[in-house]
mmCIF file of C-alpha atoms in Angstrom:
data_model
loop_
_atom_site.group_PDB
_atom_site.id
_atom_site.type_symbol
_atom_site.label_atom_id
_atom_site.label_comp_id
_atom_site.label_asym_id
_atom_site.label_seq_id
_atom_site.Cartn_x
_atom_site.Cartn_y
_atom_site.Cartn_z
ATOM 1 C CA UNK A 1 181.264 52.364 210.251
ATOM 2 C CA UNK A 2 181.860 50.892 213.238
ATOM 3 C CA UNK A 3 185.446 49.119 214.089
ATOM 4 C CA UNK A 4 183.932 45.533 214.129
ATOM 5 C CA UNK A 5 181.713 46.267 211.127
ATOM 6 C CA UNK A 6 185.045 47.246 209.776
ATOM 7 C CA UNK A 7 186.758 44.738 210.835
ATOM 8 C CA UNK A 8 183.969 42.053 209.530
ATOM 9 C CA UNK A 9 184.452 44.030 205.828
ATOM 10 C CA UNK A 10 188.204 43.740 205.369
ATOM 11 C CA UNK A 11 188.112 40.444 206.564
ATOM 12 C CA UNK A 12 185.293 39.449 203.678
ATOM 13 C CA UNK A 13 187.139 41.197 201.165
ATOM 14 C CA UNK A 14 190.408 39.489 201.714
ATOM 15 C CA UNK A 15 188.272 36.064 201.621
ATOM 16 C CA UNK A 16 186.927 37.233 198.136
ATOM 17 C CA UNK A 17 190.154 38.421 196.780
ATOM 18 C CA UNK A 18 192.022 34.978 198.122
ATOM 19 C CA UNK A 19 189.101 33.399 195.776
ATOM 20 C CA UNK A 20 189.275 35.432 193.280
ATOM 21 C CA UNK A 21 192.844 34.729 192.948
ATOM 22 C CA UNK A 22 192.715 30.763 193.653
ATOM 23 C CA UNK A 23 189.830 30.767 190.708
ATOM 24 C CA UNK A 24 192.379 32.516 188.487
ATOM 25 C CA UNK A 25 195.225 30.332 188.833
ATOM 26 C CA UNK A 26 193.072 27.857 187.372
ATOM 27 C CA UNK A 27 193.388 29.304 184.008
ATOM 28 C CA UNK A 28 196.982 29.061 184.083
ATOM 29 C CA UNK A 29 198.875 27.272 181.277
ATOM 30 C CA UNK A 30 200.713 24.341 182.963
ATOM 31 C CA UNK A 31 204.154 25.737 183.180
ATOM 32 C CA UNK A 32 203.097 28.333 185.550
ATOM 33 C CA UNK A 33 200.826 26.451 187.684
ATOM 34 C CA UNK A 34 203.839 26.115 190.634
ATOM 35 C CA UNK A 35 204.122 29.878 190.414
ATOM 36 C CA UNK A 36 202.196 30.971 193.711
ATOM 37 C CA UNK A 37 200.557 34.404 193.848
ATOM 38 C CA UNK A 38 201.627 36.716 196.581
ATOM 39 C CA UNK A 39 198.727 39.174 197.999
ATOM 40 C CA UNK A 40 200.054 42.888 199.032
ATOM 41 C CA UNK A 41 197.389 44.980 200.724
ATOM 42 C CA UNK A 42 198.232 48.703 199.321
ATOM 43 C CA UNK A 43 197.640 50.210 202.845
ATOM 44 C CA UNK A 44 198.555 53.928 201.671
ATOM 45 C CA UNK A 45 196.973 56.699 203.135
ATOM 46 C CA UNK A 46 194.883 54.178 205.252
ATOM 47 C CA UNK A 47 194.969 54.641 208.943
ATOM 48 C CA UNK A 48 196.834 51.920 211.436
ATOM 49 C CA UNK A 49 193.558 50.623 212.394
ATOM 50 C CA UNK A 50 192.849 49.128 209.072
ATOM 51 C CA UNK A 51 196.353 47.561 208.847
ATOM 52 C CA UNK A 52 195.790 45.729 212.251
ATOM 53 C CA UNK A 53 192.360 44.568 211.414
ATOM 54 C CA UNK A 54 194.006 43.100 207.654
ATOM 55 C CA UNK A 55 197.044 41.460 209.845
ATOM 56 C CA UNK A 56 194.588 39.543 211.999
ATOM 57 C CA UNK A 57 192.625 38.485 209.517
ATOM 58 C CA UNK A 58 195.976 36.917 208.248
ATOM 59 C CA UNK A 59 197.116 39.431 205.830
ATOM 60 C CA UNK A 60 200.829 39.800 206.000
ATOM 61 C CA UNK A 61 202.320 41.691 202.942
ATOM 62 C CA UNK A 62 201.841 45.648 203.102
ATOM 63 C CA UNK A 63 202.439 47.732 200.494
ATOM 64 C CA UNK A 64 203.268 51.401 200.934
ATOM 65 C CA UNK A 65 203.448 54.756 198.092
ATOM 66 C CA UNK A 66 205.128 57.430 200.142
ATOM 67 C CA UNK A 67 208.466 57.159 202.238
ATOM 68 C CA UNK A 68 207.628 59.028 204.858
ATOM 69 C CA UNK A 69 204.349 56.982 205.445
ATOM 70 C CA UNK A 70 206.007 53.868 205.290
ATOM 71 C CA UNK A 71 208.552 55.011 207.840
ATOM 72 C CA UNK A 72 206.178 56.044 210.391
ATOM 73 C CA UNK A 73 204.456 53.009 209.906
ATOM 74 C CA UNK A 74 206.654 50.476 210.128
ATOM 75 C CA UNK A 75 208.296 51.939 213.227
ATOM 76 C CA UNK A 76 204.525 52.547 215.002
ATOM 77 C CA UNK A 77 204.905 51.474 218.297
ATOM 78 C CA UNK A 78 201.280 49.203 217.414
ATOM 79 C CA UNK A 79 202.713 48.130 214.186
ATOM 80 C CA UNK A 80 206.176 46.545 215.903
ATOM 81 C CA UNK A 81 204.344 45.272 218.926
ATOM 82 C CA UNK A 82 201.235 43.546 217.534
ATOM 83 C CA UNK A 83 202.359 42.596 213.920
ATOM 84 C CA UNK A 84 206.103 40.860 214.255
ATOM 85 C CA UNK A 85 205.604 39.422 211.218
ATOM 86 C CA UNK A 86 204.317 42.134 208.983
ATOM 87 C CA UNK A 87 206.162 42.333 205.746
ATOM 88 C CA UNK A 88 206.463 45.765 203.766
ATOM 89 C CA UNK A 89 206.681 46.621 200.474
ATOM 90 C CA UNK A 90 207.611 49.976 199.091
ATOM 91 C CA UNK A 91 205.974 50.532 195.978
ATOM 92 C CA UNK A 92 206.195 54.036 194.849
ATOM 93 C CA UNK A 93 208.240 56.430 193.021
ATOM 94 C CA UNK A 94 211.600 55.942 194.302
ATOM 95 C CA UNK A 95 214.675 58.909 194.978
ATOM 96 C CA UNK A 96 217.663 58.567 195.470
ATOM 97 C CA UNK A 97 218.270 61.171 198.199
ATOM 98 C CA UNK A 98 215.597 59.296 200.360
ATOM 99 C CA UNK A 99 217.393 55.911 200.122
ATOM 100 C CA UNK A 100 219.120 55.927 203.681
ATOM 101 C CA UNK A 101 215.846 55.630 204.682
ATOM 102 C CA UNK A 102 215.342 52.084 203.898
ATOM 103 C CA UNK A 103 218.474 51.225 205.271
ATOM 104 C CA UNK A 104 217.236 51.155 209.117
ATOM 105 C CA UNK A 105 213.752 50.449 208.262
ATOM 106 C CA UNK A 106 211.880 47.297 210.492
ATOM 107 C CA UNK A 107 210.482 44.434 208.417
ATOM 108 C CA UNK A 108 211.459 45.875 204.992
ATOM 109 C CA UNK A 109 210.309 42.832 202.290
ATOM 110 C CA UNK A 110 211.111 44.516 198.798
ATOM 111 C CA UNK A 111 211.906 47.747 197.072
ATOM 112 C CA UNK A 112 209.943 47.286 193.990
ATOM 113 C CA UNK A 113 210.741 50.659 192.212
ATOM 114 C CA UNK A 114 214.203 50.163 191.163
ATOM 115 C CA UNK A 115 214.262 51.752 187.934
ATOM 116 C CA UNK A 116 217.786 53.148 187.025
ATOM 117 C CA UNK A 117 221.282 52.709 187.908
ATOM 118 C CA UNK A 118 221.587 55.906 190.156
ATOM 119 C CA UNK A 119 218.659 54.411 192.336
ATOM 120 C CA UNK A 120 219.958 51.160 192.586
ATOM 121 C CA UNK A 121 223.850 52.352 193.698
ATOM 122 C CA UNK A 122 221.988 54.708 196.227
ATOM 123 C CA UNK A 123 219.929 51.920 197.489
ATOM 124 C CA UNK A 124 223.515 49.525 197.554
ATOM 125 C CA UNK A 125 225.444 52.684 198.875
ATOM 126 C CA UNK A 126 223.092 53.397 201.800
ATOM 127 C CA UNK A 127 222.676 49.579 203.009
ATOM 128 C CA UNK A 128 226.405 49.118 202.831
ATOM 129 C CA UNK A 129 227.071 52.117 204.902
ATOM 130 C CA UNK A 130 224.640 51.144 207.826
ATOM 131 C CA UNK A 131 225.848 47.505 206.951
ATOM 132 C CA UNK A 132 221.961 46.114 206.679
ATOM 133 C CA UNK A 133 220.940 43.074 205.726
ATOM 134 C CA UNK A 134 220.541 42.319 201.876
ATOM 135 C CA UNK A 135 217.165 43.862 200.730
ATOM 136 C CA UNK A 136 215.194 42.317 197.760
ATOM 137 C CA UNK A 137 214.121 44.341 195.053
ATOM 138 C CA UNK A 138 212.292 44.412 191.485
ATOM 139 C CA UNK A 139 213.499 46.207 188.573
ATOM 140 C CA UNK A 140 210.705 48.371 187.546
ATOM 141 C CA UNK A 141 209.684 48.837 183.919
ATOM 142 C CA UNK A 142 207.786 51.312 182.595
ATOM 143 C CA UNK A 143 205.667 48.982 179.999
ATOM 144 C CA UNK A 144 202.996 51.908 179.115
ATOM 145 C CA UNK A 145 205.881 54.202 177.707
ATOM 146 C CA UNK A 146 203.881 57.091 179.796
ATOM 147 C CA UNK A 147 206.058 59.817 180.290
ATOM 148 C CA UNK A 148 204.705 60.199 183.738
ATOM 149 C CA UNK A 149 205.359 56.417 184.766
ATOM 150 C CA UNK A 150 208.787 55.610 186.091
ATOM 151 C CA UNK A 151 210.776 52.891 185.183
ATOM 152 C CA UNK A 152 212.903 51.317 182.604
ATOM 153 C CA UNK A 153 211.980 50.670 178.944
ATOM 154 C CA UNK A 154 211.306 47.225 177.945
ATOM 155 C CA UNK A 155 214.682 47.346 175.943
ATOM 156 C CA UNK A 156 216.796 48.650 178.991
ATOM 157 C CA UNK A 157 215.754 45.719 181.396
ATOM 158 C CA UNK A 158 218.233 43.177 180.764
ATOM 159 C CA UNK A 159 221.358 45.600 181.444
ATOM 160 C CA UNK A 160 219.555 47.358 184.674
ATOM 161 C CA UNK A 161 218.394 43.683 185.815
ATOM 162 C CA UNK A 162 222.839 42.705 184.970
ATOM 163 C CA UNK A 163 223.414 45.652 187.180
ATOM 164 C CA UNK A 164 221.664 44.574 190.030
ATOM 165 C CA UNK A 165 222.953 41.946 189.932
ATOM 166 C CA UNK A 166 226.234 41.989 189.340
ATOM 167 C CA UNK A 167 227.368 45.818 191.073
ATOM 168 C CA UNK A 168 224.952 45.788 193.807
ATOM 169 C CA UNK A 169 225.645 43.414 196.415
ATOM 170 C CA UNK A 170 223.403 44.460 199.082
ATOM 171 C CA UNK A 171 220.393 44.312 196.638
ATOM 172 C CA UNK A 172 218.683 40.815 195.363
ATOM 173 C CA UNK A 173 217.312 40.861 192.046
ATOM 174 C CA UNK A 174 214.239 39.044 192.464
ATOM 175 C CA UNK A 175 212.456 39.956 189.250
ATOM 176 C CA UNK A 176 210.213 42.753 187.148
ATOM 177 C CA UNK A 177 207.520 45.207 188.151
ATOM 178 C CA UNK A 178 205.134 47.032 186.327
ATOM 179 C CA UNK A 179 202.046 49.527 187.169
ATOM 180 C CA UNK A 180 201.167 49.586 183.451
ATOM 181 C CA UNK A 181 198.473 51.826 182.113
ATOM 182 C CA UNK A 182 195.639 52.790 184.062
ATOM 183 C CA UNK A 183 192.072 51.863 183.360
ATOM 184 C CA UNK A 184 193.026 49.128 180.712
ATOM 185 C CA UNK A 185 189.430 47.456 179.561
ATOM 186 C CA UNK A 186 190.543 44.076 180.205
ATOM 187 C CA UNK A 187 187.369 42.568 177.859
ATOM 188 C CA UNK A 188 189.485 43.731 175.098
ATOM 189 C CA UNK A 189 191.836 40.950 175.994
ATOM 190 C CA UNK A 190 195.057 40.128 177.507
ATOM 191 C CA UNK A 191 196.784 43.672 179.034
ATOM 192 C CA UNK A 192 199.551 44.356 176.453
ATOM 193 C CA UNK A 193 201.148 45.472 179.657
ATOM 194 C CA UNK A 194 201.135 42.864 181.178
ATOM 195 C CA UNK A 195 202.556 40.882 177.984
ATOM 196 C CA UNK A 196 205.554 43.069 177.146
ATOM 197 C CA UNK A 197 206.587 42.413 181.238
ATOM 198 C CA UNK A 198 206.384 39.002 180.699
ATOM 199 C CA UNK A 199 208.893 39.175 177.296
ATOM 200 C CA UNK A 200 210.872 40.981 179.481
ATOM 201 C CA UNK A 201 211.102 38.219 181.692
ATOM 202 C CA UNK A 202 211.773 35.998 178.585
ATOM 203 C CA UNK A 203 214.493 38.060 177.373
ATOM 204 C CA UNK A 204 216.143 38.311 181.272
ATOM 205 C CA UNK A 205 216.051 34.672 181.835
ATOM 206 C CA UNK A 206 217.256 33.752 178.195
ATOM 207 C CA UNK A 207 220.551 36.699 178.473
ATOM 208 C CA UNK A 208 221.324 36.648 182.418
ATOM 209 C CA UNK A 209 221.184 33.042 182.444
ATOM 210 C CA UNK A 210 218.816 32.986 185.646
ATOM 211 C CA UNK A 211 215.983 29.797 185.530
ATOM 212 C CA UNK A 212 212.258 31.018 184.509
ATOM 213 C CA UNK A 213 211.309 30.391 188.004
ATOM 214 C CA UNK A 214 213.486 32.593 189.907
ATOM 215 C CA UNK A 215 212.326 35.463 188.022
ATOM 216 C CA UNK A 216 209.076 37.204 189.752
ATOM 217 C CA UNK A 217 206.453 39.560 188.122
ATOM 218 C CA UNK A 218 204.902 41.905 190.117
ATOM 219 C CA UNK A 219 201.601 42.997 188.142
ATOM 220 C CA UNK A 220 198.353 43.786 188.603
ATOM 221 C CA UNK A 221 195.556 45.743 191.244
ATOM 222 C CA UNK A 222 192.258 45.679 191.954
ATOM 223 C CA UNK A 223 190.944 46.050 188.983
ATOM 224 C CA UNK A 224 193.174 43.561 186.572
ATOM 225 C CA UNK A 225 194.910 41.185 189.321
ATOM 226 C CA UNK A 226 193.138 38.283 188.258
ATOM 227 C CA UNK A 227 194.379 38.707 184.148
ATOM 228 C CA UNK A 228 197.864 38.963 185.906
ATOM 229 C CA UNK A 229 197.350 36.122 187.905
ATOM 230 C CA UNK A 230 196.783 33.927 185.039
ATOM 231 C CA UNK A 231 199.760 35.133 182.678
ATOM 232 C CA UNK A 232 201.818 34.064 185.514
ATOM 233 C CA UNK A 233 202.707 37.119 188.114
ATOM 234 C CA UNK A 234 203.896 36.163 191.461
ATOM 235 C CA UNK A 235 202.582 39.411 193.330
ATOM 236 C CA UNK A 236 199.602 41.120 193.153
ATOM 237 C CA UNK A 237 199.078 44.890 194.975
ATOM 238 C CA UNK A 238 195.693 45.298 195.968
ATOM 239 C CA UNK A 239 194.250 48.423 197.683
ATOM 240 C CA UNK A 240 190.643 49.117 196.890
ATOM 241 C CA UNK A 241 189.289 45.649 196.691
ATOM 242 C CA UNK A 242 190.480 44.960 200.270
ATOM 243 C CA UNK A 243 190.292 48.730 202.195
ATOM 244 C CA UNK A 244 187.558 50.399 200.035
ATOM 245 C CA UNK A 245 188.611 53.153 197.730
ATOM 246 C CA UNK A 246 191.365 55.277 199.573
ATOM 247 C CA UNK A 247 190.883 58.607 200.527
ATOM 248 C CA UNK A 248 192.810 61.570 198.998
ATOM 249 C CA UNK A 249 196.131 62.584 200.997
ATOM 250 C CA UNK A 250 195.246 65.744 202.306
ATOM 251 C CA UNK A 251 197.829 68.911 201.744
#
């Protein structure tokens, strides 16, 4: 494929997948109608040229797996002269010997991986120390149960979300995340995923005594976005439907 016909196809599919998600929003109940749906282009493994071609066509939230790969592309020379306004997202398994890294690290929009204590005083710890700028973050919860998910159980939300919030001053709790199981047939009905993160919410509103709006849920990809969408998440992470299926990281 050439670089225009390239070009040309990630600029269609973000047109598609900016309908697809104005169409859901329709089915929202009323109460969740002023809740505006952000678009993340999972750019891992995908080479810089893709991520220019999505930022001029307008896309401007990035979301990244891997540190390493989000470090070497956030501070690509391209990246910081030709996309000021690119923000990331890190959206992977998170350690807590790697979080000095996002400390230092150029247009940083969330963490949203935060799923213990030890994580989120690393994550504090480390900005503190290089004195950064607050960074925003989501408490992740592992809504599957899968033992090879991260993340909190639904039960443990409330006092990681109080910990944020209250111990970890360099860190704003801006709401819940969830990768849920894979592969869910969504003609079965409404993700059960996507329903316990949205208790969740319920129950951290309702006990932290934060307003329903000021509570974000990050949920859904490609293949269930638009289900999210209409049981009220905030940001969607979409990889395939924009950049094609991504390739395999090679070892």
């Amino acid at each position: 494929m050439s670089g225009d016909d390239s070009s040309n196809s990630i600029k269609k599919s973000l047109i598609d997948v900016h309908i697809r998600i104005e169409e859901a929003k329709k089915k929202r109940r009323d109460e969740l109608q002023n809740i505006e749906p952000r678009l993340v282009a999972v750019s891992k493994t995908k080479p810089l040229e893709m991520i220019l071609e999505a930022y001029e066509s307008g896309q401007r939230h990035f979301g990244e797996n891997y540190v390493q790969e989000l470090v070497s592309k956030a501070t690509d020379p391209q990246i910081l002269e030709k996309c000021n306004d690119i923000k990331w997202h890190f959206i992977g398994h998170l350690q807590s010997n790697k979080a000095a890294k996002f400390a230092t690290l150029p247009n940083l929009f969330i963490i949203e991986t935060v799923h213990s204590q030890k994580i989120a005083t690393a994550l504090n710890e480390a900005l503190a120390k290089h004195n950064s700028t607050i960074v925003n973050v989501y408490v992740q919860v592992n809504t599957s149960a899968e033992d090879e998910k991260s993340g909190v159980l639904p039960e443990d939300t409330v006092p990681l979300s109080k910990f944020v919030i209250e111990e970890c001053h360099h860190l704003k709790f801006c709401g819940l995340m969830t990768i849920g199981k894979y592969g869910y047939d969504t003609s079965l009905g409404l993700n059960p995923d996507f329903i316990t993160l949205v208790k969740c919410k319920e129950r951290v509103c309702e006990e932290l005594n934060l307003s329903f709006d000021e509570v974000e849920l990050s949920m859904g990809m490609s293949d269930d976005f638009e289900q999210a969408i209409e049981l009220g998440s905030a940001n969607v992470r979409v990889g395939s439907s924009i950049f094609g299926q991504r390739q395999l990281k090679s070892k």
